[in-house]
Amino acid sequence: EKSKTTFFSKLSKAVAGKSKVDDDVLDNLEEVLVTSDVGVDTTLKIIERIEARVAKDKYMGTDELNIILREEIAGLLSETNLGDATEISIPEGVRPYVIMVVGVNGVGKTTTIGKLAHQFKNKGFKVVLGAADTFRAAAIDQLQVWADRVDVPIVKQKMGSDPASVAFDTLSSAVSQGADVVIIDTAGRLHNKVNLMNELTKVKRVMQKVVENTPHEVLLVLDGSTGQNAFEQAKQFTKATEVTSLAVTKLDGTAKGGVVIGISDQFQIPVKYIGVGEGIEDLQVFNKYEFVDSFFSNKS
Amino acid sequence: MFDNLSEKLDKALHVLKGHGQITEINVAETTKEVRRALLDADVNFKIAKEFTNRVKEKALGQNVLTTLQPGQLMVKIVKDELTELMGGETEGINLSGNPSVILMSGLQGSGKTTFSGKLANFLKKKKSKNPLLVACDVYRPAAIDQLHVVGDQIGVEVYSDKGNSDPVAIAKAGIDHAKQNGYNVVIIDTAGRLAVDEKMMDEISDIHKAIQPQETLFVVDSMTGQDAVNTAKAFNDILNFDGVILTKLDGDTRGGAAISIKSVVDKPIKFIGTGEKMEAIDVFHPSRMADRILGMGDVISLVERA
Ligand SMILES: Nc1nc2c(ncn2[C@@H]2O[C@H](COP(=O)(O)OP(=O)(O)OP(=O)(O)O)[C@@H](O)[C@H]2O)c(=O)[nH]1
Ligand SMILES: Nc1nc2c(ncn2[C@@H]2O[C@H](COP(=O)(O)OP(=O)(O)OP(=O)(O)O)[C@@H](O)[C@H]2O)c(=O)[nH]1
Ligand SMILES: [Mg+2]
Ligand SMILES: [Mg+2]
């Protein structure tokens, strides 16, 4: 909390009563934002917004300034994030509601699915998991462990089988069981691998043969410690699968995950969850103000 | 999203065409572009700043070379400085022990288990070693199974003990197993952990003390952003590791984290991971990495034309 206070008090001192933010402060703000992985482009955008506000509103005290800073940064996060609960809601009448989870290697897809399944189950939904990562060593076993932990059924085939076929089976099984929510795990893939990205499109298409308009939700998982490459990830996964929401993982560490601000802004995709640990309860609904505040606090 | 650096420098220097001389002003302008390119490539904020300051000094100091085009000279200075920073000759790993023990460490999902397999395969095939893999991740669901699948794929034995939840004990038992069965390299896979997780950092420190590895490797995802310095420093403080492994370079990340890590811990980057398959391992080339961070090959050709 120390650096947070010092940053804000410095900022206020330099701004209070002035009609212009001086360069020292902006340099300081730039450092905070860039070291949170916000990226140069988005940082400049934020700084411009702050300057514009300060020029317009003239005198400002500490509290006002804090609010403005939070508002302007949080304002870039996609409009659907109102700062309140933003979790995935399962609409009435859409059964089963199908969520496909995608992302590059090792970001936390399978773990996030385990945690999500737990949350849905606790809300009284009947959940089925689909093990469509048939590629990575023991990926199926890993999802099986999560299914056992949460105590929900899983549909799987052998390692090396066709992921689209697993997804098909999962949806068929979910329909016949009368399940409410289906979550499909997919293999991690780097977004510059055309074949693997096409495979995702195919998985999607095949699912639509069982339930129309599926998947209803495509959740892109981003590792909170990823830098500017996350932009390209968002771009390519959106192109291949029309991503509808984001989850940012591993925010229990010192990484800030700031790159999602620019991503959410540019692609208009809301961040819905953050991962804050490896345990079953370690998935939180995204709160943009808390997220922005974390840039200004020092965990380490 | 990334314009490449030489393009940017050209743009910044466009107005100065015909000057043929490096002045304070155009250096300031171009170092700003260099810094921006480095930040876009995920080089740490402070390190990018220091780096560009050094480049600036060098550029101003080299006004003897006023006959060259300033843009090309700048690119050359940046590239040389970066390559030097990335380290010299490629370094191998220490296999002097009997058996040689190699300990893996790193954050969650960085690629430790996959790299353990790749390294075992590499040492078996290219160095005629007889490696044993040891499964010390007792936390991640199916981590032990994963290492077994990997071991099967490359025909390397995996020592594991599913009933044991103490990684220190498993590591020691694994090394004993290697000694009794004539394995000359032991690769110890460990659980991913965050640098701020004291209990887990104590655990890997205990493993390290107990087994005294010849080689401790820090495995890091090349897509890592600004946090790379914090993590590398924290792991190095505890393990004083011998080398860095940079994974997932088959992606399109610029990989600026490599510079950050190198600057902070000054340990060589030894291998890179370039895919999910067991063959996707390569030795690290500092100059290629420098090119990548700066926006690839055309920078070199620009310099070569100079
Ligand atoms: N500290 C922390 N670790 C996490 C979090 N989410 C996932 N992990 C860990 O990150 C590692 C990778 O997670 P997985 O769920 O296997 O990631 P994945 O995206 O499914 O990986 P692939 O299927 O191999 O692409 C595991 O060790 C997880 O326990 C989180 O929010 N915090
Ligand atoms: N594309 C690509 N994927 C890689 C590379 N190295 C590892 N991976 C993938 O990254 C994901 C995580 O790799 P793991 O080896 O499980 O990582 P880990 O560090 O052991 O993870 P934890 O044990 O959960 O901490 C898997 O999907 C791997 O297939 C690489 O060089 N390129
Ligand atoms: Mg997975
Ligand atoms: Mg592992």
XYZ file of C-alpha atoms and ligand atoms in Angstrom:
672
model
C 0.000 0.000 0.000
C 2.969 2.268 0.496
C 3.663 2.927 -3.156
C 0.002 3.478 -3.790
C -0.174 6.268 -1.254
C 3.051 7.841 -2.389
C 1.999 7.734 -5.988
C -1.351 9.312 -5.353
C -0.039 11.955 -2.993
C 2.711 12.894 -5.404
C 0.195 13.070 -8.189
C -2.169 15.214 -6.179
C 0.504 17.596 -5.005
C 1.582 18.215 -8.547
C -1.916 18.619 -9.868
C -3.878 20.323 -7.119
C -4.771 23.846 -8.092
C -3.128 23.586 -11.447
C -4.708 23.483 -14.822
C -2.048 21.267 -16.265
C -0.433 18.073 -15.053
C 3.306 18.519 -14.973
C 5.671 16.230 -16.772
C 7.127 14.599 -13.675
C 3.767 13.302 -12.681
C 2.970 12.063 -16.123
C 6.321 10.311 -16.244
C 5.462 8.697 -12.970
C 2.060 7.632 -14.227
C 3.642 6.329 -17.396
C 5.976 4.166 -15.352
C 3.159 2.735 -13.268
C 1.091 1.908 -16.329
C 3.861 0.535 -18.516
C 5.218 -1.645 -15.727
C 1.695 -3.001 -15.286
C 1.863 -4.166 -18.932
C -0.691 -1.622 -20.082
C 1.491 -0.957 -23.131
C 2.718 2.297 -24.661
C -0.277 2.974 -26.907
C -2.870 2.553 -24.207
C -0.717 4.428 -21.706
C -0.527 7.421 -24.023
C -4.269 7.240 -24.516
C -4.828 7.286 -20.768
C -2.427 10.159 -20.241
C -4.196 12.185 -22.920
C -7.520 11.571 -21.255
C -6.183 12.680 -17.884
C -4.665 15.799 -19.372
C -7.916 16.664 -21.064
C -9.884 16.202 -17.867
C -7.440 18.230 -15.819
C -7.466 21.051 -18.348
C -11.248 21.155 -18.276
C -11.922 20.720 -14.555
C -9.147 22.984 -13.312
C -8.806 22.746 -9.558
C -8.670 19.286 -8.156
C -8.053 17.794 -4.755
C -6.585 14.403 -3.982
C -9.851 12.552 -3.824
C -11.149 13.927 -7.081
C -7.914 13.107 -8.766
C -7.937 9.526 -7.569
C -11.444 9.157 -8.867
C -10.574 10.621 -12.231
C -7.591 8.396 -12.601
C -9.588 5.289 -11.834
C -12.452 6.405 -14.040
C -10.312 7.203 -17.030
C -8.388 3.937 -16.887
C -11.375 1.815 -16.064
C -13.309 3.650 -18.758
C -11.266 1.904 -21.377
C -12.461 -1.462 -20.202
C -15.276 -2.641 -22.371
C -18.591 -0.984 -21.602
C -20.240 -4.223 -20.639
C -18.108 -4.188 -17.512
C -20.058 -1.932 -15.253
C -17.883 -2.489 -12.259
C -20.516 -4.731 -10.712
C -20.754 -8.447 -11.080
C -19.949 -9.423 -14.625
C -19.843 -13.170 -14.455
C -21.198 -15.363 -17.207
C -24.917 -15.668 -16.677
C -26.840 -18.640 -17.945
C -29.921 -17.319 -19.712
C -33.251 -19.038 -19.176
C -34.431 -21.197 -21.990
C -31.030 -21.852 -23.537
C -30.157 -25.442 -22.707
C -27.485 -26.586 -22.682
C -25.563 -23.316 -22.475
C -22.241 -24.064 -24.122
C -18.970 -22.393 -23.165
C -15.804 -23.097 -25.126
C -12.524 -22.161 -23.481
C -9.557 -21.189 -25.649
C -6.094 -19.700 -25.327
C -2.388 -20.187 -25.868
C -0.381 -22.871 -24.065
C -0.255 -22.996 -20.305
C -2.345 -19.914 -19.532
C -4.724 -21.725 -17.203
C -7.634 -22.897 -19.350
C -8.142 -26.289 -17.729
C -7.775 -24.903 -14.204
C -10.222 -22.081 -14.942
C -12.715 -24.635 -16.250
C -12.470 -26.589 -12.998
C -13.095 -23.440 -10.964
C -15.949 -22.299 -13.231
C -17.628 -25.686 -13.124
C -17.499 -25.465 -9.341
C -19.168 -22.038 -9.370
C -21.925 -23.124 -11.729
C -22.543 -26.278 -9.772
C -22.837 -24.290 -6.558
C -25.509 -22.199 -8.224
C -27.486 -25.348 -8.842
C -26.678 -25.877 -12.505
C -26.062 -29.293 -13.964
C -22.619 -29.093 -15.543
C -20.865 -31.357 -18.075
C -17.213 -31.020 -19.064
C -15.817 -31.943 -22.471
C -12.154 -32.991 -22.738
C -11.387 -31.684 -26.214
C -7.687 -31.216 -25.489
C -6.671 -34.561 -26.878
C -3.139 -33.425 -27.653
C -1.214 -32.375 -24.566
C 0.285 -35.092 -22.396
C -2.228 -36.071 -19.698
C -4.532 -33.150 -20.462
C -7.503 -35.508 -20.259
C -6.378 -36.891 -16.886
C -5.968 -33.348 -15.623
C -9.545 -32.411 -16.556
C -10.717 -35.725 -15.091
C -9.146 -34.772 -11.735
C -11.039 -31.488 -11.847
C -14.295 -33.229 -12.794
C -13.854 -35.537 -9.796
C -13.044 -32.642 -7.493
C -16.091 -30.679 -8.540
C -18.102 -33.872 -8.909
C -19.484 -33.298 -12.382
C -19.543 -35.667 -15.371
C -16.896 -35.496 -18.071
C -17.022 -36.679 -21.675
C -13.719 -37.843 -23.079
C -12.039 -40.023 -25.659
C -8.534 -41.338 -26.075
C -5.516 -39.075 -26.349
C -4.951 -38.199 -29.979
C -8.589 -38.453 -31.018
C -10.375 -35.723 -32.955
C -11.235 -32.770 -30.685
C -14.289 -31.934 -32.785
C -15.575 -35.443 -32.223
C -15.136 -35.077 -28.454
C -16.999 -31.765 -28.538
C -19.781 -33.412 -30.570
C -20.049 -36.273 -28.072
C -20.057 -33.878 -25.152
C -22.944 -31.865 -26.525
C -24.912 -34.971 -27.442
C -24.409 -36.360 -23.982
C -25.323 -33.029 -22.376
C -28.534 -32.887 -24.375
C -29.554 -36.389 -23.405
C -28.706 -35.788 -19.738
C -30.613 -32.523 -19.725
C -27.541 -30.585 -18.627
C -27.646 -26.821 -18.087
C -24.043 -25.884 -18.793
C -21.355 -27.463 -20.958
C -17.739 -26.365 -20.737
C -15.366 -27.496 -23.457
C -11.632 -27.590 -22.755
C -9.395 -27.131 -25.776
C -5.693 -27.677 -26.300
C -3.433 -24.699 -25.836
C -2.300 -23.341 -29.197
C -0.226 -20.407 -30.282
C -2.330 -18.005 -32.316
C 0.147 -17.874 -35.211
C -0.397 -21.564 -36.039
C -2.931 -21.482 -38.801
C -3.818 -25.180 -38.768
C -4.461 -25.210 -35.062
C -6.579 -22.084 -35.271
C -8.589 -23.636 -38.081
C -9.116 -26.669 -35.897
C -10.920 -24.459 -33.386
C -13.205 -23.149 -36.073
C -13.975 -26.742 -36.978
C -14.736 -27.714 -33.372
C -17.174 -24.840 -33.282
C -18.844 -25.871 -36.523
C -19.264 -29.459 -35.438
C -20.862 -28.433 -32.155
C -23.479 -26.508 -34.101
C -24.660 -29.775 -35.573
C -25.873 -30.790 -32.124
C -27.059 -27.522 -30.630
C -27.594 -24.494 -32.823
C -25.774 -21.233 -32.181
C -23.130 -22.934 -30.092
C -20.863 -22.159 -28.459
C -22.882 -19.444 -26.745
C -19.791 -18.201 -25.071
C -16.149 -18.341 -26.111
C -13.922 -17.574 -23.148
C -10.382 -16.543 -24.018
C -7.992 -17.150 -21.150
C -5.006 -14.794 -20.908
C -2.092 -15.295 -18.544
C -1.834 -12.187 -16.365
C 1.932 -12.189 -16.682
C 1.821 -11.981 -20.481
C 3.045 -8.782 -22.032
C 2.083 -7.109 -25.286
C 1.768 -10.401 -27.156
C -1.653 -10.813 -25.556
C -2.924 -8.297 -28.135
C -2.086 -10.605 -30.976
C -3.593 -13.503 -29.046
C -6.877 -11.644 -28.638
C -6.856 -10.652 -32.283
C -6.238 -14.100 -33.710
C -8.514 -16.007 -31.349
C -11.277 -13.503 -32.012
C -10.800 -14.025 -35.712
C -10.998 -17.801 -35.410
C -13.733 -18.125 -32.796
C -15.445 -14.820 -32.042
C -14.331 -14.534 -28.451
C -17.111 -13.222 -26.195
C -15.315 -12.861 -22.896
C -11.928 -12.834 -21.238
C -10.457 -14.362 -18.115
C -7.102 -13.202 -16.754
C -5.219 -15.733 -14.654
C -2.320 -15.819 -12.193
C -3.058 -12.410 -10.743
C -2.087 -13.774 -7.338
C 1.524 -13.070 -8.354
C 3.259 -9.743 -8.915
C 2.154 -9.416 -12.535
C -0.613 -6.873 -13.049
C -2.255 -8.001 -16.261
C -2.619 -4.444 -17.550
C -2.540 -5.527 -21.178
C -6.221 -6.476 -20.958
C -7.196 -2.820 -20.706
C -6.098 -2.118 -24.242
C -7.477 -5.440 -25.433
C -10.873 -4.889 -23.909
C -10.925 -1.385 -25.360
C -9.867 -2.335 -28.841
C -11.860 -5.525 -29.292
C -14.812 -4.595 -27.097
C -14.629 -7.845 -25.190
C -15.439 -7.759 -21.486
C -13.151 -9.264 -18.886
C -15.312 -11.508 -16.741
C -13.048 -13.398 -14.394
C -9.664 -13.259 -12.774
C -7.703 -16.266 -11.537
C -6.013 -15.735 -8.198
C -4.617 -19.131 -7.348
C -4.573 -22.809 -8.152
C -7.378 -23.828 -5.807
C -10.991 -24.503 -6.689
C -12.225 -21.267 -5.084
C -9.566 -19.072 -6.684
C -11.682 -17.550 -9.442
C -13.150 -14.112 -8.890
C -15.616 -12.078 -10.829
C -13.762 -9.199 -12.448
C -14.101 -5.800 -10.837
C -12.532 -3.097 -12.938
C -11.943 -0.602 -10.147
C -10.186 -3.119 -7.945
C -8.176 -4.179 -10.961
C -7.039 -0.647 -11.722
C -6.253 -0.023 -8.047
C -3.931 -2.995 -8.055
C -1.624 -1.179 -10.478
C -0.971 1.403 -7.808
C -0.413 -0.974 -4.956
C 2.738 -2.916 -4.417
C 2.300 -6.538 -3.484
C 5.911 -7.496 -3.228
C 0.707 -3.986 -33.948
C 4.467 -3.725 -34.006
C 6.032 -1.581 -36.658
C 9.551 -2.700 -36.924
C 12.260 -0.617 -35.466
C 14.211 0.224 -38.578
C 11.037 1.606 -40.112
C 10.489 3.729 -37.048
C 14.047 4.960 -37.014
C 13.832 5.818 -40.652
C 10.738 7.803 -39.945
C 12.314 9.614 -37.025
C 15.379 10.412 -39.059
C 13.559 11.279 -42.237
C 13.550 14.973 -41.500
C 17.269 14.861 -41.016
C 18.114 13.307 -44.341
C 21.159 15.020 -45.746
C 22.458 16.057 -42.386
C 24.725 13.064 -42.274
C 25.640 13.915 -38.737
C 24.452 12.806 -35.382
C 23.303 15.741 -33.361
C 21.950 15.878 -29.848
C 18.439 16.464 -31.122
C 18.143 13.679 -33.611
C 19.708 11.261 -31.172
C 17.111 12.154 -28.582
C 14.373 11.642 -31.134
C 15.623 8.252 -32.253
C 16.397 6.973 -28.775
C 12.782 7.692 -27.966
C 11.801 5.434 -30.846
C 14.231 2.770 -29.694
C 12.833 2.907 -26.202
C 9.301 2.634 -27.486
C 10.200 -0.364 -29.632
C 11.787 -2.033 -26.638
C 8.715 -1.422 -24.506
C 6.488 -2.796 -27.251
C 8.706 -5.869 -27.197
C 8.156 -6.189 -23.407
C 11.592 -5.098 -22.299
C 11.296 -3.905 -18.726
C 10.602 -0.185 -18.310
C 13.711 0.659 -16.276
C 15.993 -1.520 -18.348
C 14.738 0.037 -21.568
C 15.484 3.437 -20.106
C 19.024 2.518 -19.065
C 19.613 0.838 -22.372
C 18.572 3.829 -24.442
C 20.648 6.134 -22.286
C 23.675 3.996 -23.027
C 22.862 3.967 -26.723
C 22.526 7.721 -26.660
C 25.930 8.170 -25.060
C 27.532 5.847 -27.556
C 25.869 7.564 -30.468
C 27.040 10.972 -29.339
C 30.494 9.645 -28.653
C 30.820 8.285 -32.158
C 30.641 11.549 -34.054
C 33.890 10.508 -35.707
C 31.767 8.366 -37.921
C 29.853 11.272 -39.350
C 30.309 9.961 -42.832
C 27.736 7.237 -42.230
C 24.043 7.835 -42.448
C 22.848 8.558 -38.895
C 19.936 6.109 -39.082
C 22.108 3.221 -40.029
C 24.665 4.067 -37.424
C 21.963 4.207 -34.772
C 20.614 0.831 -35.767
C 24.079 -0.632 -35.669
C 24.782 0.812 -32.238
C 21.486 -0.492 -30.914
C 21.994 -3.914 -32.398
C 25.584 -4.271 -31.144
C 24.666 -3.073 -27.702
C 21.754 -5.476 -27.540
C 23.723 -8.465 -28.755
C 26.402 -7.753 -26.206
C 23.797 -7.493 -23.507
C 22.255 -10.804 -24.516
C 25.525 -12.584 -23.815
C 28.355 -14.024 -25.845
C 28.987 -17.626 -26.801
C 26.240 -20.173 -26.340
C 26.723 -22.033 -23.106
C 26.082 -25.713 -22.632
C 25.003 -27.382 -19.452
C 27.206 -28.826 -16.786
C 27.217 -32.609 -17.011
C 30.215 -33.220 -14.768
C 28.364 -34.986 -11.986
C 27.819 -38.674 -11.630
C 24.967 -38.616 -12.018
C 24.563 -35.000 -13.153
C 21.519 -33.547 -11.498
C 19.471 -30.890 -13.272
C 16.748 -29.041 -11.362
C 13.902 -27.262 -13.157
C 12.220 -24.196 -11.690
C 9.760 -21.569 -12.794
C 6.274 -20.127 -12.717
C 3.125 -22.099 -13.416
C 2.668 -23.119 -17.022
C 6.038 -21.814 -18.200
C 6.913 -25.149 -19.797
C 9.019 -26.998 -17.201
C 7.541 -30.442 -17.689
C 7.658 -30.218 -21.463
C 11.203 -28.905 -21.371
C 12.296 -31.655 -18.958
C 11.232 -34.124 -21.615
C 12.912 -32.193 -24.420
C 16.165 -31.946 -22.511
C 16.156 -35.649 -21.631
C 15.542 -36.454 -25.269
C 18.280 -34.068 -26.402
C 20.842 -35.478 -23.958
C 19.930 -39.035 -24.883
C 20.042 -38.536 -28.631
C 22.690 -35.870 -29.102
C 24.970 -36.462 -26.131
C 24.528 -40.231 -25.735
C 23.501 -39.811 -22.123
C 21.289 -42.103 -20.148
C 18.809 -39.772 -18.438
C 16.190 -40.343 -15.756
C 13.217 -38.016 -15.240
C 11.977 -37.457 -11.687
C 8.427 -36.254 -10.981
C 8.464 -33.826 -8.048
C 5.288 -31.879 -8.842
C 2.926 -33.288 -6.247
C 0.340 -30.531 -6.649
C -0.843 -29.951 -10.183
C -3.609 -32.345 -11.214
C -2.113 -35.143 -13.326
C 1.370 -33.590 -13.325
C 2.950 -36.973 -12.643
C 0.906 -38.618 -15.405
C 2.000 -35.853 -17.749
C 5.663 -36.556 -17.124
C 5.047 -40.281 -17.620
C 3.394 -39.643 -20.976
C 6.337 -37.465 -21.969
C 8.805 -40.123 -20.782
C 7.005 -42.805 -22.802
C 7.122 -40.615 -25.910
C 10.904 -40.363 -25.761
C 11.676 -43.725 -24.215
C 13.085 -42.328 -20.971
C 12.270 -43.784 -17.583
C 10.311 -41.631 -15.131
C 10.775 -42.047 -11.405
C 7.679 -41.118 -9.414
C 6.048 -41.931 -6.116
C 2.353 -41.090 -6.099
C 1.972 -41.960 -2.428
C 4.598 -39.428 -1.396
C 3.712 -35.767 -0.989
C 7.224 -34.593 -0.097
C 9.116 -33.361 -3.161
C 12.433 -33.278 -1.284
C 12.147 -36.956 -0.432
C 11.085 -37.851 -3.972
C 14.010 -35.939 -5.467
C 16.505 -37.722 -3.211
C 14.945 -41.108 -3.846
C 15.035 -40.389 -7.577
C 18.750 -39.676 -7.460
C 19.359 -42.873 -5.475
C 17.355 -44.751 -8.069
C 19.546 -43.268 -10.778
C 22.733 -44.280 -8.971
C 21.536 -47.836 -8.483
C 20.414 -48.202 -12.073
C 23.239 -46.604 -13.961
C 21.578 -43.380 -15.097
C 24.122 -40.604 -15.590
C 21.744 -37.626 -15.799
C 18.797 -36.907 -13.519
C 16.270 -34.247 -14.529
C 14.005 -33.102 -11.726
C 10.645 -31.625 -12.737
C 9.062 -29.442 -10.087
C 5.707 -27.745 -9.588
C 5.138 -24.264 -10.931
C 5.235 -21.616 -8.236
C 4.910 -17.883 -7.839
C 7.860 -15.945 -6.479
C 5.618 -14.389 -3.824
C 4.534 -17.791 -2.518
C 6.905 -18.119 0.419
C 6.001 -21.661 1.331
C 6.583 -22.872 -2.201
C 9.797 -20.887 -2.579
C 11.053 -22.432 0.671
C 10.179 -25.820 -0.742
C 12.249 -25.429 -3.896
C 15.069 -23.998 -1.834
C 14.921 -27.143 0.324
C 14.996 -29.372 -2.750
C 17.955 -27.404 -4.069
C 19.895 -27.709 -0.804
C 19.122 -31.371 -0.439
C 20.204 -32.486 -3.894
C 22.903 -29.907 -4.762
C 22.247 -29.985 -8.492
C 25.049 -29.425 -11.025
C 22.630 -27.315 -12.981
C 19.565 -25.360 -11.901
C 17.478 -23.992 -14.728
C 14.878 -21.249 -14.640
C 12.186 -21.846 -17.251
C 10.368 -18.782 -18.491
C 7.625 -18.162 -21.013
C 8.941 -15.850 -23.746
C 5.593 -14.042 -23.835
C 6.134 -12.722 -20.307
C 5.757 -8.990 -19.859
C 7.110 -6.501 -17.351
C 6.963 -8.924 -14.436
C 9.802 -11.036 -15.829
C 12.380 -9.057 -13.837
C 10.611 -9.556 -10.509
C 10.228 -13.265 -11.000
C 13.711 -13.901 -12.331
C 15.247 -11.934 -9.488
C 13.218 -13.705 -6.826
C 14.064 -17.178 -8.170
C 17.698 -16.241 -8.575
C 17.901 -14.869 -5.044
C 16.793 -18.221 -3.717
C 18.371 -20.660 -6.162
C 21.259 -18.750 -7.721
C 20.336 -20.633 -10.867
C 22.814 -21.466 -13.621
C 20.824 -20.751 -16.714
C 17.572 -19.651 -18.276
C 15.295 -21.534 -20.680
C 13.081 -19.418 -22.902
C 9.985 -21.306 -24.077
C 7.231 -20.857 -26.664
C 9.412 -18.944 -29.091
C 7.500 -20.593 -31.934
C 4.944 -17.861 -31.300
C 5.205 -14.304 -32.573
C 6.260 -12.685 -29.322
C 9.192 -10.310 -29.617
C 10.537 -11.753 -26.381
C 11.898 -8.631 -24.738
C 11.705 -10.451 -21.402
C 14.955 -12.107 -22.436
C 16.794 -8.799 -22.118
C 15.132 -7.974 -18.840
C 16.102 -11.294 -17.304
C 19.612 -11.170 -18.636
C 20.134 -7.666 -17.247
C 18.703 -8.467 -13.854
C 20.335 -11.801 -13.061
C 23.164 -11.927 -15.571
C 22.798 -15.637 -16.203
C 23.090 -17.163 -19.656
C 20.043 -18.162 -21.631
C 20.929 -21.735 -22.540
C 18.121 -23.234 -24.546
C 14.935 -22.170 -26.219
C 11.684 -24.063 -26.688
C 10.152 -23.795 -30.135
C 7.133 -26.042 -30.027
C 5.183 -28.618 -28.078
C 6.918 -31.644 -29.556
C 9.923 -33.277 -27.948
C 12.242 -32.251 -30.782
C 11.386 -28.566 -30.457
C 14.480 -27.503 -28.536
C 17.324 -25.325 -29.755
C 20.425 -23.706 -28.313
C 20.150 -19.988 -27.713
C 21.637 -17.513 -30.191
C 22.098 -14.026 -28.691
C 22.301 -12.229 -31.999
C 19.172 -13.874 -33.395
C 17.326 -12.925 -30.242
C 18.515 -9.344 -30.579
C 17.150 -9.263 -34.128
C 13.866 -10.665 -32.990
C 13.413 -8.112 -30.249
C 14.227 -5.277 -32.600
C 11.827 -6.452 -35.260
C 13.777 -9.014 -37.227
C 16.030 -9.415 -40.147
C 15.677 -6.220 -42.085
C 17.562 -4.413 -39.375
C 20.637 -6.442 -40.210
C 20.326 -5.897 -43.906
C 20.029 -2.211 -43.260
C 23.247 -2.289 -41.316
C 24.960 -4.444 -43.884
C 24.125 -1.937 -46.556
C 25.784 0.780 -44.512
N -0.940 -19.090 -9.307
C -1.871 -19.407 -10.217
N -1.678 -20.485 -10.987
C -2.640 -20.793 -11.893
C -3.804 -20.033 -12.061
N -4.542 -20.600 -13.036
C -3.844 -21.684 -13.457
N -2.703 -21.820 -12.770
C -1.635 -22.834 -12.923
O -1.062 -22.672 -14.207
C -0.635 -23.919 -14.727
C -1.239 -24.151 -16.083
O -2.645 -24.259 -15.919
P -3.561 -25.131 -16.894
O -4.959 -24.981 -16.432
O -3.013 -26.478 -17.061
O -3.346 -24.292 -18.223
P -3.886 -24.639 -19.686
O -4.143 -23.351 -20.349
O -5.003 -25.591 -19.603
O -2.591 -25.323 -20.301
P -2.495 -26.175 -21.669
O -3.699 -27.017 -21.726
O -1.220 -26.939 -21.508
O -2.413 -25.173 -22.753
C -1.040 -24.950 -13.677
O 0.074 -25.198 -12.824
C -2.133 -24.252 -12.900
O -2.236 -24.746 -11.572
C -3.973 -18.857 -11.223
O -4.934 -18.097 -11.314
N -2.971 -18.604 -10.329
N 4.085 -23.788 -28.525
C 4.841 -24.187 -27.500
N 4.242 -24.716 -26.431
C 5.013 -25.109 -25.404
C 6.418 -24.989 -25.397
N 6.873 -25.471 -24.215
C 5.781 -25.882 -23.525
N 4.654 -25.665 -24.232
C 3.254 -25.908 -23.863
O 2.955 -25.072 -22.755
C 2.006 -25.691 -21.907
C 2.574 -25.749 -20.502
O 3.709 -26.612 -20.525
P 4.124 -27.483 -19.274
O 5.368 -28.192 -19.640
O 2.982 -28.259 -18.769
O 4.462 -26.312 -18.245
P 4.895 -26.433 -16.733
O 5.828 -25.319 -16.467
O 5.355 -27.801 -16.429
O 3.503 -26.158 -16.007
P 3.147 -26.391 -14.463
O 3.724 -27.695 -14.096
O 1.670 -26.336 -14.425
O 3.760 -25.240 -13.749
C 1.734 -27.047 -22.534
O 0.585 -26.909 -23.347
C 2.945 -27.300 -23.397
O 2.645 -28.148 -24.470
C 7.037 -24.382 -26.555
O 8.253 -24.199 -26.642
N 6.198 -24.015 -27.573
Mg -5.286 -27.426 -20.516
Mg 4.755 -29.140 -14.990
